Amino acid sequence: MIDPAVSSRRDTPWIGDDPRFTELRAAYRRFVFPVTAAFLLWFLAYVLCSAYARGFMATKVVGNVNVALVFGLLQFVSTFGIALAYSRFAARRLDPLAQALRSVLVSQPIAPAPAGRGGDQELTENQA
C-alpha cells in the first residue's frame, strides 16, 4: 500500500511509490518491448527484401500472387495479431494490477496543496 510517510511527495501519496505500480510497469514492459522489437525487425525485413531482394519478392506463389504481396498482407495480420495478444495480456495481467492501484487511490483522500506552492499540487478534474 502507498505509505505517505515514505512518499517522494510531502503532502500527498504518490502512486509511483507503490510496489504494485512498479510491478505493473515491469509487466507492461516485459510484453511491449520484445513484441515491438520483433515487429520492427519483421517490418525492416519486409522493407529490405522489397528494396534489395526483388527477385525473391517477385517469386509467384499462386497465380499472380507473389511473395511481396503475401509479406505485405502478413504485415496487417501481424499487426492485428499483436493488438489481440496485447488486449488479452492486458485483461489477464495488467488490468487486475491497475484496478488494485485505482482502488487504493480512490480510498485515500488527496490533501489540498498548501497555499503559495505554485499550484503544482492542485486538484484537477481527473483527481477530484
PDB file of C-alpha atoms in Angstrom:
ATOM      1  CA  MET A   1       0.000   0.000   0.000  1.00  0.00           C
ATOM      2  CA  ILE A   2       1.122   3.572  -0.522  1.00  0.00           C
ATOM      3  CA  ASP A   3       2.768   4.878   2.615  1.00  0.00           C
ATOM      4  CA  PRO A   4       2.568   8.681   2.761  1.00  0.00           C
ATOM      5  CA  ALA A   5       5.444   8.691   5.263  1.00  0.00           C
ATOM      6  CA  VAL A   6       7.878   7.374   2.640  1.00  0.00           C
ATOM      7  CA  SER A   7       6.278   9.075  -0.318  1.00  0.00           C
ATOM      8  CA  SER A   8       8.510  11.147  -2.583  1.00  0.00           C
ATOM      9  CA  ARG A   9       5.934  13.925  -2.311  1.00  0.00           C
ATOM     10  CA  ARG A  10       5.392  15.571   1.024  1.00  0.00           C
ATOM     11  CA  ASP A  11       1.679  16.313   1.096  1.00  0.00           C
ATOM     12  CA  THR A  12       0.103  13.547  -0.996  1.00  0.00           C
ATOM     13  CA  PRO A  13       0.808   9.867  -1.519  1.00  0.00           C
ATOM     14  CA  TRP A  14       2.301   9.210  -4.936  1.00  0.00           C
ATOM     15  CA  ILE A  15       1.331   6.113  -6.890  1.00  0.00           C
ATOM     16  CA  GLY A  16       4.879   5.679  -8.190  1.00  0.00           C
ATOM     17  CA  ASP A  17       5.993   4.757  -4.672  1.00  0.00           C
ATOM     18  CA  ASP A  18       3.702   1.718  -4.543  1.00  0.00           C
ATOM     19  CA  PRO A  19       5.446  -1.604  -5.340  1.00  0.00           C
ATOM     20  CA  ARG A  20       2.353  -2.711  -7.262  1.00  0.00           C
ATOM     21  CA  PHE A  21       2.906   0.182  -9.648  1.00  0.00           C
ATOM     22  CA  THR A  22       6.473  -0.990 -10.223  1.00  0.00           C
ATOM     23  CA  GLU A  23       5.130  -4.492 -10.891  1.00  0.00           C
ATOM     24  CA  LEU A  24       2.557  -3.078 -13.324  1.00  0.00           C
ATOM     25  CA  ARG A  25       5.196  -1.156 -15.265  1.00  0.00           C
ATOM     26  CA  ALA A  26       7.522  -4.156 -15.346  1.00  0.00           C
ATOM     27  CA  ALA A  27       4.756  -6.451 -16.632  1.00  0.00           C
ATOM     28  CA  TYR A  28       3.840  -3.917 -19.307  1.00  0.00           C
ATOM     29  CA  ARG A  29       7.445  -3.561 -20.414  1.00  0.00           C
ATOM     30  CA  ARG A  30       8.030  -7.333 -20.474  1.00  0.00           C
ATOM     31  CA  PHE A  31       5.291  -7.591 -23.091  1.00  0.00           C
ATOM     32  CA  VAL A  32       5.650  -4.386 -25.065  1.00  0.00           C
ATOM     33  CA  PHE A  33       9.412  -4.141 -25.573  1.00  0.00           C
ATOM     34  CA  PRO A  34      10.029  -7.624 -27.038  1.00  0.00           C
ATOM     35  CA  VAL A  35       6.895  -7.544 -29.187  1.00  0.00           C
ATOM     36  CA  THR A  36       7.760  -4.086 -30.500  1.00  0.00           C
ATOM     37  CA  ALA A  37      11.323  -5.156 -31.295  1.00  0.00           C
ATOM     38  CA  ALA A  38      10.095  -8.313 -33.054  1.00  0.00           C
ATOM     39  CA  PHE A  39       7.562  -6.390 -35.120  1.00  0.00           C
ATOM     40  CA  LEU A  40      10.085  -3.724 -36.109  1.00  0.00           C
ATOM     41  CA  LEU A  41      12.556  -6.411 -37.194  1.00  0.00           C
ATOM     42  CA  TRP A  42       9.821  -8.135 -39.187  1.00  0.00           C
ATOM     43  CA  PHE A  43       8.859  -4.845 -40.844  1.00  0.00           C
ATOM     44  CA  LEU A  44      12.511  -3.987 -41.546  1.00  0.00           C
ATOM     45  CA  ALA A  45      12.993  -7.415 -43.148  1.00  0.00           C
ATOM     46  CA  TYR A  46       9.977  -6.749 -45.365  1.00  0.00           C
ATOM     47  CA  VAL A  47      11.287  -3.332 -46.416  1.00  0.00           C
ATOM     48  CA  LEU A  48      14.831  -4.580 -47.018  1.00  0.00           C
ATOM     49  CA  CYS A  49      13.599  -7.553 -49.042  1.00  0.00           C
ATOM     50  CA  SER A  50      11.414  -5.229 -51.087  1.00  0.00           C
ATOM     51  CA  ALA A  51      14.389  -2.983 -51.784  1.00  0.00           C
ATOM     52  CA  TYR A  52      17.234  -5.460 -52.217  1.00  0.00           C
ATOM     53  CA  ALA A  53      15.737  -8.918 -52.873  1.00  0.00           C
ATOM     54  CA  ARG A  54      13.436  -8.047 -55.743  1.00  0.00           C
ATOM     55  CA  GLY A  55      13.864 -11.413 -57.402  1.00  0.00           C
ATOM     56  CA  PHE A  56      12.779 -13.223 -54.246  1.00  0.00           C
ATOM     57  CA  MET A  57       9.863 -10.858 -53.652  1.00  0.00           C
ATOM     58  CA  ALA A  58       8.727 -11.269 -57.280  1.00  0.00           C
ATOM     59  CA  THR A  59       8.519 -15.049 -56.927  1.00  0.00           C
ATOM     60  CA  LYS A  60       4.999 -16.217 -57.797  1.00  0.00           C
ATOM     61  CA  VAL A  61       3.239 -18.140 -55.054  1.00  0.00           C
ATOM     62  CA  VAL A  62      -0.180 -18.783 -56.615  1.00  0.00           C
ATOM     63  CA  GLY A  63      -1.282 -17.269 -59.909  1.00  0.00           C
ATOM     64  CA  ASN A  64      -0.378 -13.577 -59.886  1.00  0.00           C
ATOM     65  CA  VAL A  65       0.178 -13.517 -56.111  1.00  0.00           C
ATOM     66  CA  ASN A  66       3.870 -13.070 -55.325  1.00  0.00           C
ATOM     67  CA  VAL A  67       5.926 -13.214 -52.124  1.00  0.00           C
ATOM     68  CA  ALA A  68       5.856  -9.411 -51.767  1.00  0.00           C
ATOM     69  CA  LEU A  69       2.056  -9.384 -51.676  1.00  0.00           C
ATOM     70  CA  VAL A  70       1.965 -12.210 -49.157  1.00  0.00           C
ATOM     71  CA  PHE A  71       4.532 -10.471 -46.932  1.00  0.00           C
ATOM     72  CA  GLY A  72       2.617  -7.194 -47.215  1.00  0.00           C
ATOM     73  CA  LEU A  73      -0.633  -8.842 -46.170  1.00  0.00           C
ATOM     74  CA  LEU A  74       1.152 -10.611 -43.333  1.00  0.00           C
ATOM     75  CA  GLN A  75       2.142  -7.169 -42.011  1.00  0.00           C
ATOM     76  CA  PHE A  76      -1.561  -6.459 -41.464  1.00  0.00           C
ATOM     77  CA  VAL A  77      -2.155  -9.891 -39.980  1.00  0.00           C
ATOM     78  CA  SER A  78       0.738  -9.487 -37.547  1.00  0.00           C
ATOM     79  CA  THR A  79      -0.470  -6.020 -36.537  1.00  0.00           C
ATOM     80  CA  PHE A  80      -3.953  -7.283 -35.704  1.00  0.00           C
ATOM     81  CA  GLY A  81      -2.450 -10.350 -34.009  1.00  0.00           C
ATOM     82  CA  ILE A  82      -0.305  -8.168 -31.787  1.00  0.00           C
ATOM     83  CA  ALA A  83      -3.308  -5.995 -30.921  1.00  0.00           C
ATOM     84  CA  LEU A  84      -5.340  -9.085 -29.994  1.00  0.00           C
ATOM     85  CA  ALA A  85      -2.475 -10.575 -27.968  1.00  0.00           C
ATOM     86  CA  TYR A  86      -1.960  -7.299 -26.113  1.00  0.00           C
ATOM     87  CA  SER A  87      -5.667  -6.993 -25.366  1.00  0.00           C
ATOM     88  CA  ARG A  88      -5.725 -10.477 -23.858  1.00  0.00           C
ATOM     89  CA  PHE A  89      -2.470  -9.888 -21.973  1.00  0.00           C
ATOM     90  CA  ALA A  90      -3.728  -6.600 -20.553  1.00  0.00           C
ATOM     91  CA  ALA A  91      -7.048  -8.102 -19.467  1.00  0.00           C
ATOM     92  CA  ARG A  92      -5.328 -11.047 -17.796  1.00  0.00           C
ATOM     93  CA  ARG A  93      -2.214  -9.426 -16.334  1.00  0.00           C
ATOM     94  CA  LEU A  94      -2.321  -5.605 -16.347  1.00  0.00           C
ATOM     95  CA  ASP A  95      -5.944  -4.750 -15.602  1.00  0.00           C
ATOM     96  CA  PRO A  96      -6.055  -6.524 -12.202  1.00  0.00           C
ATOM     97  CA  LEU A  97      -2.928  -4.648 -11.076  1.00  0.00           C
ATOM     98  CA  ALA A  98      -4.287  -1.349 -12.356  1.00  0.00           C
ATOM     99  CA  GLN A  99      -7.628  -1.943 -10.628  1.00  0.00           C
ATOM    100  CA  ALA A 100      -5.868  -2.631  -7.321  1.00  0.00           C
ATOM    101  CA  LEU A 101      -3.929   0.613  -7.636  1.00  0.00           C
ATOM    102  CA  ARG A 102      -7.058   2.514  -8.627  1.00  0.00           C
ATOM    103  CA  SER A 103      -8.884   1.262  -5.534  1.00  0.00           C
ATOM    104  CA  VAL A 104      -6.008   2.428  -3.333  1.00  0.00           C
ATOM    105  CA  LEU A 105      -6.116   5.893  -4.891  1.00  0.00           C
ATOM    106  CA  VAL A 106      -9.871   6.166  -4.530  1.00  0.00           C
ATOM    107  CA  SER A 107      -9.793   5.064  -0.886  1.00  0.00           C
ATOM    108  CA  GLN A 108      -7.134   7.604   0.134  1.00  0.00           C
ATOM    109  CA  PRO A 109      -8.133  11.261   0.331  1.00  0.00           C
ATOM    110  CA  ILE A 110      -5.923  13.688  -1.521  1.00  0.00           C
ATOM    111  CA  ALA A 111      -4.775  16.569   0.644  1.00  0.00           C
ATOM    112  CA  PRO A 112      -5.088  20.001  -0.952  1.00  0.00           C
ATOM    113  CA  ALA A 113      -1.857  21.803  -1.744  1.00  0.00           C
ATOM    114  CA  PRO A 114      -0.689  24.376   0.778  1.00  0.00           C
ATOM    115  CA  ALA A 115      -1.123  27.992  -0.259  1.00  0.00           C
ATOM    116  CA  GLY A 116       1.835  29.546  -2.017  1.00  0.00           C
ATOM    117  CA  ARG A 117       3.274  26.352  -3.526  1.00  0.00           C
ATOM    118  CA  GLY A 118       2.717  27.462  -7.085  1.00  0.00           C
ATOM    119  CA  GLY A 119      -0.251  25.222  -7.716  1.00  0.00           C
ATOM    120  CA  ASP A 120       1.713  22.139  -8.735  1.00  0.00           C
ATOM    121  CA  GLN A 121      -0.312  20.006  -6.311  1.00  0.00           C
ATOM    122  CA  GLU A 122      -3.750  21.418  -7.103  1.00  0.00           C
ATOM    123  CA  LEU A 123      -6.573  19.023  -7.782  1.00  0.00           C
ATOM    124  CA  THR A 124      -7.508  18.528 -11.396  1.00  0.00           C
ATOM    125  CA  GLU A 125     -10.815  17.277 -12.773  1.00  0.00           C
ATOM    126  CA  ASN A 126      -9.373  13.758 -13.057  1.00  0.00           C
ATOM    127  CA  GLN A 127      -8.293  13.696  -9.411  1.00  0.00           C
ATOM    128  CA  ALA A 128     -11.458  15.199  -7.975  1.00  0.00           C
TER     129      ALA A 128
END
